[in-house]
Short mmCIF file of C-alpha atoms in Angstrom, two decimals:
data_model
loop_
_atom_site.label_atom_id
_atom_site.label_comp_id
_atom_site.label_asym_id
_atom_site.label_seq_id
_atom_site.Cartn_x
_atom_site.Cartn_y
_atom_site.Cartn_z
CA MET A 277 -65.36 114.34 52.18
CA PRO A 278 -67.58 116.06 49.61
CA ASP A 279 -65.89 118.49 47.25
CA MET A 280 -67.15 122.04 47.71
CA SER A 281 -64.70 123.40 45.13
CA GLU A 282 -64.21 127.14 45.39
CA ASN A 283 -67.92 127.70 45.86
CA ILE A 284 -67.77 128.18 49.59
CA ILE A 285 -65.87 131.46 49.28
CA GLU A 286 -68.40 132.69 46.76
CA LYS A 287 -71.14 131.88 49.26
CA ILE A 288 -69.66 133.81 52.19
CA LYS A 289 -72.18 136.16 53.75
CA TRP A 290 -70.27 139.42 54.00
CA ASP A 291 -71.86 141.99 56.31
CA ASP A 292 -73.11 145.40 55.18
CA ALA A 293 -69.52 146.68 55.25
CA GLY A 294 -68.32 143.71 53.20
CA LEU A 295 -66.58 142.10 56.18
CA VAL A 296 -66.63 138.95 58.29
CA PRO A 297 -64.89 138.30 61.62
CA ALA A 298 -61.79 136.11 61.51
CA VAL A 299 -60.56 134.21 64.56
CA ALA A 300 -56.82 133.50 64.68
CA GLN A 301 -55.84 130.47 66.74
CA GLN A 302 -52.32 129.24 67.46
CA PHE A 303 -52.31 125.96 65.53
CA ASP A 304 -50.41 123.79 68.00
CA THR A 305 -51.58 125.06 71.39
CA GLY A 306 -55.15 126.08 70.55
CA VAL A 307 -54.74 129.53 72.13
CA VAL A 308 -57.17 132.03 70.60
CA LEU A 309 -54.81 134.84 69.70
CA MET A 310 -57.12 137.54 68.35
CA VAL A 311 -60.19 138.35 66.32
CA ALA A 312 -59.91 140.71 63.37
CA TRP A 313 -61.89 141.37 60.19
CA MET A 314 -61.58 140.30 56.58
CA ASN A 315 -63.05 141.57 53.35
CA ARG A 316 -62.99 139.51 50.17
CA ASP A 317 -59.58 140.84 49.19
CA ALA A 318 -58.10 140.05 52.62
CA LEU A 319 -59.38 136.49 52.46
CA HIS A 320 -58.02 135.87 48.98
CA THR A 321 -54.70 137.47 49.89
CA THR A 322 -54.43 135.36 53.04
CA ILE A 323 -54.88 132.22 50.98
CA LYS A 324 -52.58 133.40 48.20
CA GLU A 325 -49.75 134.52 50.47
CA GLY A 326 -50.11 131.88 53.19
CA ARG A 327 -50.16 134.44 55.98
CA ALA A 328 -52.95 136.22 57.85
CA VAL A 329 -54.06 139.36 56.04
CA TYR A 330 -56.92 141.31 57.59
CA TYR A 331 -58.87 144.41 56.72
CA SER A 332 -58.16 147.27 59.10
CA ARG A 333 -61.43 149.06 59.82
CA SER A 334 -59.59 152.05 61.32
CA ARG A 335 -57.08 152.43 58.49
CA ARG A 336 -59.56 151.25 55.85
CA LYS A 337 -57.06 149.09 54.01
CA LEU A 338 -55.55 145.63 53.92
CA TRP A 339 -53.48 144.84 56.97
CA ARG A 340 -50.78 142.23 56.51
CA LYS A 341 -50.47 141.12 60.12
CA GLY A 342 -46.86 141.71 61.14
CA GLU A 343 -46.08 144.23 58.42
CA GLU A 344 -44.87 146.72 61.04
CA SER A 345 -44.22 144.51 64.06
CA GLY A 346 -42.70 141.55 62.27
CA HIS A 347 -45.20 139.38 64.13
CA VAL A 348 -46.44 137.58 61.05
CA GLN A 349 -49.04 134.83 61.33
CA THR A 350 -48.13 131.95 59.04
CA LEU A 351 -51.25 130.20 57.79
CA LYS A 352 -51.53 126.54 58.75
CA GLU A 353 -55.24 125.93 58.11
CA ILE A 354 -58.30 127.91 57.12
CA ARG A 355 -61.90 127.08 57.89
CA ILE A 356 -65.29 128.70 57.40
CA ASP A 357 -68.31 128.12 59.60
CA CYS A 358 -71.72 126.62 58.89
CA ASP A 359 -73.37 130.02 58.40
CA ARG A 360 -70.51 131.09 56.13
CA ASP A 361 -70.06 134.34 58.01
CA THR A 362 -66.94 133.66 60.09
CA VAL A 363 -63.40 132.54 59.24
CA LEU A 364 -61.13 130.49 61.50
CA LEU A 365 -57.40 130.71 60.84
CA LYS A 366 -55.01 128.28 62.43
CA VAL A 367 -51.71 130.06 62.36
CA ASP A 368 -48.18 129.99 63.68
CA GLN A 369 -47.63 133.28 65.47
CA LEU A 370 -44.09 134.39 64.74
CA GLY A 371 -42.38 135.85 67.79
CA GLY A 372 -45.20 134.56 69.95
CA ILE A 373 -46.79 138.01 70.15
CA ALA A 374 -50.17 138.57 68.52
CA CYS A 375 -51.34 141.59 70.53
CA HIS A 376 -50.30 145.18 69.86
CA THR A 377 -49.81 145.51 73.63
CA GLY A 378 -46.91 143.05 73.43
CA ARG A 379 -48.83 140.11 74.86
CA HIS A 380 -49.12 136.60 73.42
CA HIS A 381 -52.83 137.05 72.77
CA CYS A 382 -55.38 139.84 72.92
CA PHE A 383 -57.85 138.34 75.42
CA TYR A 384 -56.15 139.46 78.61
CA PHE A 385 -59.12 141.00 80.41
CA LEU A 386 -60.25 138.11 82.59
CA LYS A 387 -63.20 137.89 84.93
CA LEU A 388 -62.41 136.22 88.23
CA ASP A 389 -64.93 134.15 90.15
CA ASP A 390 -65.46 136.98 92.62
CA GLY A 391 -66.71 139.20 89.81
CA GLN A 392 -63.55 141.27 89.59
CA TRP A 393 -61.99 141.90 86.16
CA VAL A 394 -58.20 141.72 86.01
CA GLU A 395 -55.48 141.95 83.41
CA ASP A 396 -54.18 138.43 82.95
CA GLY A 397 -51.40 138.21 80.40
CA GLU A 398 -47.75 139.04 80.59
CA VAL A 399 -46.36 141.86 78.45
CA LEU A 400 -43.60 140.00 76.64
CA LYS A 401 -42.28 143.01 74.76
CA ASP A 402 -42.71 146.73 75.24
CA PRO A 403 -44.98 148.03 72.46
CA ARG A 404 -42.53 150.92 71.98
CA ASP A 405 -39.90 148.36 71.05
CA ILE A 406 -42.31 146.62 68.67
CA TYR A 407 -43.45 149.64 66.72
CA GLY A 408 -40.40 151.87 67.24
CA MET B 190 -52.93 141.61 88.53
CA PRO B 191 -54.45 145.12 88.52
CA ASP B 192 -58.10 145.40 89.49
CA MET B 193 -60.24 146.59 86.60
CA SER B 194 -63.43 146.30 88.67
CA GLU B 195 -66.54 146.23 86.53
CA ASN B 196 -65.25 149.03 84.34
CA ILE B 197 -64.19 146.82 81.49
CA ILE B 198 -67.78 145.89 80.62
CA GLU B 199 -68.73 149.55 80.68
CA LYS B 200 -65.91 150.23 78.23
CA ILE B 201 -66.89 147.63 75.67
CA LYS B 202 -67.10 149.08 72.18
CA TRP B 203 -70.44 147.81 70.94
CA ASP B 204 -70.91 148.14 67.18
CA ASP B 205 -73.61 150.25 65.53
CA ALA B 206 -76.13 147.47 66.23
CA GLY B 207 -75.06 147.25 69.87
CA LEU B 208 -73.28 143.94 69.36
CA VAL B 209 -69.84 142.35 69.63
CA PRO B 210 -68.68 138.96 68.35
CA ALA B 211 -68.27 136.22 70.93
CA VAL B 212 -66.00 133.23 70.34
CA ALA B 213 -66.94 130.03 72.18
CA GLN B 214 -64.05 127.67 72.84
CA GLN B 215 -64.23 124.25 74.48
CA PHE B 216 -62.35 124.90 77.71
CA ASP B 217 -60.38 121.67 77.97
CA THR B 218 -59.54 120.86 74.35
CA GLY B 219 -59.21 124.36 72.90
CA VAL B 220 -61.53 123.59 69.98
CA VAL B 221 -63.17 126.76 68.65
CA LEU B 222 -66.80 125.73 68.67
CA MET B 223 -68.58 128.72 67.15
CA VAL B 224 -68.78 132.48 66.87
CA ALA B 225 -72.02 134.25 67.74
CA TRP B 226 -73.03 137.76 68.83
CA MET B 227 -73.76 139.41 72.14
CA ASN B 228 -75.48 142.61 73.12
CA ARG B 229 -75.13 144.11 76.58
CA ASP B 230 -78.04 142.09 77.92
CA ALA B 231 -76.63 138.83 76.53
CA LEU B 232 -73.26 139.47 78.15
CA HIS B 233 -74.74 140.28 81.53
CA THR B 234 -77.08 137.28 81.33
CA THR B 235 -74.19 134.98 80.39
CA ILE B 236 -72.28 136.10 83.48
CA LYS B 237 -75.34 135.98 85.73
CA GLU B 238 -76.52 132.54 84.61
CA GLY B 239 -73.10 130.94 84.04
CA ARG B 240 -74.04 129.73 80.57
CA ALA B 241 -73.55 131.15 77.08
CA VAL B 242 -76.35 133.50 76.12
CA TYR B 243 -76.11 135.19 72.75
CA TYR B 244 -78.17 137.69 70.80
CA SER B 245 -79.82 136.14 67.76
CA ARG B 246 -79.61 138.61 64.90
CA SER B 247 -82.19 136.68 62.89
CA ARG B 248 -84.72 136.31 65.72
CA ARG B 249 -83.78 139.65 67.27
CA LYS B 250 -83.82 138.38 70.82
CA LEU B 251 -81.68 136.74 73.47
CA TRP B 252 -80.69 133.22 72.58
CA ARG B 253 -79.88 130.97 75.50
CA LYS B 254 -77.64 128.49 73.69
CA GLY B 255 -79.20 125.06 74.09
CA GLU B 256 -82.69 126.32 74.92
CA GLU B 257 -84.14 124.17 72.11
CA SER B 258 -81.39 121.64 71.49
CA GLY B 259 -80.35 121.02 75.09
CA HIS B 260 -76.78 121.70 73.97
CA VAL B 261 -76.08 124.22 76.70
CA GLN B 262 -72.63 125.81 76.99
CA THR B 263 -71.62 126.00 80.64
CA LEU B 264 -69.40 129.01 81.25
CA LYS B 265 -65.92 128.22 82.55
CA GLU B 266 -64.14 131.50 81.84
CA ILE B 267 -64.86 134.80 80.16
CA ARG B 268 -62.35 137.17 78.62
CA ILE B 269 -62.46 140.44 76.66
CA ASP B 270 -59.82 141.54 74.19
CA CYS B 271 -57.47 144.51 74.15
CA ASP B 272 -59.73 146.57 71.88
CA ARG B 273 -62.74 145.71 74.06
CA ASP B 274 -64.79 144.68 71.07
CA THR B 275 -64.69 140.88 71.25
CA VAL B 276 -65.61 138.34 73.92
CA LEU B 277 -63.99 134.94 74.42
CA LEU B 278 -65.99 132.32 76.27
CA LYS B 279 -64.36 129.17 77.50
CA VAL B 280 -67.22 126.75 77.88
CA ASP B 281 -68.11 123.14 78.43
CA GLN B 282 -70.28 122.11 75.50
CA LEU B 283 -72.95 119.78 76.84
CA GLY B 284 -73.62 116.86 74.52
CA GLY B 285 -70.49 117.74 72.56
CA ILE B 286 -72.55 119.38 69.82
CA ALA B 287 -72.26 123.12 69.27
CA CYS B 288 -73.40 123.32 65.64
CA HIS B 289 -77.00 123.34 64.49
CA THR B 290 -75.94 120.83 61.81
CA GLY B 291 -75.25 118.27 64.56
CA ARG B 292 -71.48 118.64 64.44
CA HIS B 293 -69.09 119.22 67.33
CA HIS B 294 -68.16 122.66 66.03
CA CYS B 295 -69.30 125.02 63.28
CA PHE B 296 -66.03 125.39 61.35
CA TYR B 297 -66.36 122.36 59.13
CA PHE B 298 -65.62 123.93 55.76
CA LEU B 299 -61.91 123.24 55.39
CA LYS B 300 -59.54 124.26 52.64
CA LEU B 301 -57.17 121.51 51.56
CA ASP B 302 -53.64 122.19 50.36
CA ASP B 303 -54.71 121.57 46.75
CA GLY B 304 -57.15 124.49 46.99
CA GLN B 305 -60.23 122.32 47.26
CA TRP B 306 -62.80 123.09 49.96
CA VAL B 307 -64.30 120.09 51.73
CA GLU B 308 -66.70 119.39 54.56
CA ASP B 309 -64.57 118.14 57.43
CA GLY B 310 -66.60 117.31 60.51
CA GLU B 311 -68.73 114.33 61.40
CA VAL B 312 -72.45 114.82 61.88
CA LEU B 313 -72.85 113.35 65.37
CA LYS B 314 -76.60 113.76 65.53
CA ASP B 315 -79.27 114.32 62.90
CA PRO B 316 -80.51 117.92 63.20
CA ARG B 317 -84.07 116.58 62.92
CA ASP B 318 -83.45 114.66 66.14
CA ILE B 319 -82.02 117.74 67.81
CA TYR B 320 -84.79 120.17 67.02
CA GLY B 321 -87.66 117.68 66.64
#
């Protein structure tokens, strides 16, 4: 496998806001847990600390996933795509809850074959108990 | 499961360019194949045609995945996340090649434990043979 050294991070194509989307996937089951955003600092901090650190667009600061909820995502693997504008994190989701709604993953709006959209995803923990 | 009717699509939070990221995942293996972008038209066309249709930011038009390469993504399931700003497509990747580089998936830049970045992903088909 050819050595890309650290160059690949230097070649990331950040968007106009300095961000790229980051997909978090449960490493052992393949479940896509969530998509969030990273700036350069978030990416470096994720690698340095071995846990998913995003950039919160609403709070305009680094967001160490789990800092309030305890639902930390331990980094198992990190990949960047061919266009160098998306990050894929394979993580271990502590507590099994990635979503702020208390669900395992965030993608719970599901389209059924009859065209109806439903909520498909059990609330494992009341958000009021997560965030106090 | 509560009926959300068609409302969820109407409530999608498109970004300033009218787009949201869309994650394509191989439905049976869980492999994250790629991340692309959708506008409202792309999302509706994906649902209508039962295949992944994205919006190409470089070509500024709808991009029916596979229209040139033949590597169509047949839609198996479509989900939207809690914040209603990301789409997850579970697809069957025809030909097994999602990446324009001829690889199975786009996330082939991998960080090793020693900090080195490598290309991890076999080129299954020469891109010159894909696009002629």
